[in-house]
Amino acid sequence: MNRIRSERGRVGGHSTAGGHTGGVTVAPTEHAAAPAPMLGDFGGGPFGIYVHVPFCATRCGYCDFNTYTAGELGTSASPQSWLAALRGELATAAAAFDALPTAQPPVSTVFVGGGTPSLLGGDGLAEVLAAIRANFTLAPGAEVTTESNPESTSPHFFDRIRAAGYTRVSLGMQSAATHVLRILDRTHTPGRAVAAAREARAAGFDHVNLDLIYGTPGESDADLDASLDAVLAAGVDHVSAYSLIVEDGTAMARKVRRGELPAPDEDTLAARYERIDARLAAAGFDWYEVSNWATTTSARCRHNLGYWDGGDWLGAGPGAHSHLGGVRWWNVKHPGRYAERVARGGLPAAGWEQLTAAERYTERVMLAVRLRTGLPVRELDPDGRSAGERLVSDGLVVLDGDRLVLTARGRLLADAVVRDLLA
C-alpha cells in the first residue's frame, strides 16, 4: 500500500512546498544582503507570516526539523538573541516589501511553529506578535496560531497568549499510550495534552488542534483507539493525524537501520488512517486535507490552506522559507549564523529561486489534489486530463463539478494519484 504522505502542515518552516525544488537557484554570498531579485510580487491573494522558533527542551527521535536543544547551541544563540534577530528580519522584510510595485496586503494569518514555541512562555510569544504588529498590518479577524508542547503550557500561559492576540493553538499530542510516547522520545505524560486543550478552551480559544502520529512501532489498534478517545474527550475542533515517516539522519532511523525498531508497515498505516477517518467522521469532523479534519469551516487552519492554495508568505527565523509571486527564498539554518546575518543587514537568506512555470504547475497539482476542494480539471494539461479520466475509472478520484476530488481509497494513494496526473 502506498504510504499516506505526511505533509506536516508547516510549509513556511520546512521543505514541503516551502522547500527549494531546483529551478533557477542562487546562493547569496556570505556577507551580501539578500539580492533585490529575491523578491517577487504579491499575487493578490492572502498573505501570511510564519515564524520559526528553533528551540526544543529535548530532541524527539523521529524529528528532522531545524531545532536545537540548549546543549547543542551552547552560548552561540539564545531565545533573547533569536528574538532580537527576528525583530531585525521583520523590519528589513517590511521595508523590502514596501518598495515593491504592488502594495503589501494586510497579514491574514500568522503561524508560530518550531521547535517548541511555548518554551518562550506567554510573554515571549506576546513579544513575537508585537514584533509582527510593529512592522506589518494584521487584517481584521486575522488567524494567529502558535504550536505548543503540552508540558510547557499552563492556564496562565493560555490566558497570556489569548490576551496578546493569539486566536488558535496547536498542541502536539502524538499518542495517549505511554510506551508509544517513549518510542517517539516525547517527554509529556499521556493525559497532559488533553488537559492543555481544555485549559486553552477555558482561556477563550475557540480553535484548538491536537496532533496525532500513527504507525509508531509497537502501537496497537487499542492504543490508537485510546488516543482517539482522548482527542474526542478534549473538545477540540481540529485534528491533524500524520503517519510516522522515518526520516534519514534521525535517531529513529538509526534504530531502524540497526534492527532495534521495525520500519512502519504500509498496510498498517493505511488501516490506521481508515480507522482515524471513520472515528473522526462519526464524531462530526470532516476532512479538508488528507491529514487534517475540522468540525466546521471556520475551524480549518487558514494559514496552512494558504500554503496548499499556492499563496504568498514570509517565513521569518532560522531555516524558514518564504514565497512571493513564484519566487522563493530560505534562511540560513543555525540560530547563531542567522543572528549574525541579520546584524549585517539585508534578509538572512541562504539562497533563493525563481520557480519555472513547470515547477509551479507541479506544486499546484501536488498540493491541490490533497484538498477536499480538489483540483479544477481546467488547470491540468492534456496529459493530466487524460490521467484524470483514468483515475475516475479506477475509483481514486471523482469529478465534483469541474474538480477532481480524492475518494476515500484515493486518499490512501494520494502520492500515486499525483504521480499519475504529472506523468
PDB file of C-alpha atoms in Angstrom, residues 15-27 321 326-330 351-360 362-363:
ATOM      1  CA  SER A  15      10.641  21.643   2.995  1.00  0.00           C
ATOM      2  CA  THR A  16       7.220  20.570   1.721  1.00  0.00           C
ATOM      3  CA  ALA A  17       6.029  23.364  -0.542  1.00  0.00           C
ATOM      4  CA  GLY A  18       8.348  25.748   1.225  1.00  0.00           C
ATOM      5  CA  GLY A  19      11.471  23.846   0.264  1.00  0.00           C
ATOM      6  CA  HIS A  20      13.529  24.587  -2.822  1.00  0.00           C
ATOM      7  CA  THR A  21      12.896  22.314  -5.772  1.00  0.00           C
ATOM      8  CA  GLY A  22      15.531  23.181  -8.321  1.00  0.00           C
ATOM      9  CA  GLY A  23      14.577  25.985 -10.686  1.00  0.00           C
ATOM     10  CA  VAL A  24      16.846  28.975 -11.087  1.00  0.00           C
ATOM     11  CA  THR A  25      18.654  28.908  -7.757  1.00  0.00           C
ATOM     12  CA  VAL A  26      21.076  31.496  -6.377  1.00  0.00           C
ATOM     13  CA  ALA A  27      23.015  31.306  -3.124  1.00  0.00           C
ATOM     14  CA  HIS A 321      11.135  29.519   3.793  1.00  0.00           C
ATOM     15  CA  GLY A 326       6.705  32.467  -7.697  1.00  0.00           C
ATOM     16  CA  VAL A 327       9.981  33.490  -6.032  1.00  0.00           C
ATOM     17  CA  ARG A 328      11.132  31.510  -3.022  1.00  0.00           C
ATOM     18  CA  TRP A 329      13.972  32.005  -0.579  1.00  0.00           C
ATOM     19  CA  TRP A 330      15.145  30.240   2.554  1.00  0.00           C
ATOM     20  CA  GLY A 351      19.564  31.018  -1.246  1.00  0.00           C
ATOM     21  CA  TRP A 352      16.646  31.815  -3.499  1.00  0.00           C
ATOM     22  CA  GLU A 353      14.998  30.567  -6.658  1.00  0.00           C
ATOM     23  CA  GLN A 354      12.627  31.674  -9.359  1.00  0.00           C
ATOM     24  CA  LEU A 355      10.137  28.893  -9.939  1.00  0.00           C
ATOM     25  CA  THR A 356       9.597  27.888 -13.535  1.00  0.00           C
ATOM     26  CA  ALA A 357       6.114  27.503 -14.994  1.00  0.00           C
ATOM     27  CA  ALA A 358       6.602  23.717 -14.950  1.00  0.00           C
ATOM     28  CA  GLU A 359       7.559  23.734 -11.280  1.00  0.00           C
ATOM     29  CA  ARG A 360       4.613  25.912 -10.336  1.00  0.00           C
ATOM     30  CA  THR A 362       3.810  20.536 -10.405  1.00  0.00           C
ATOM     31  CA  GLU A 363       3.358  22.129  -6.991  1.00  0.00           C
TER      32      GLU A 363
END
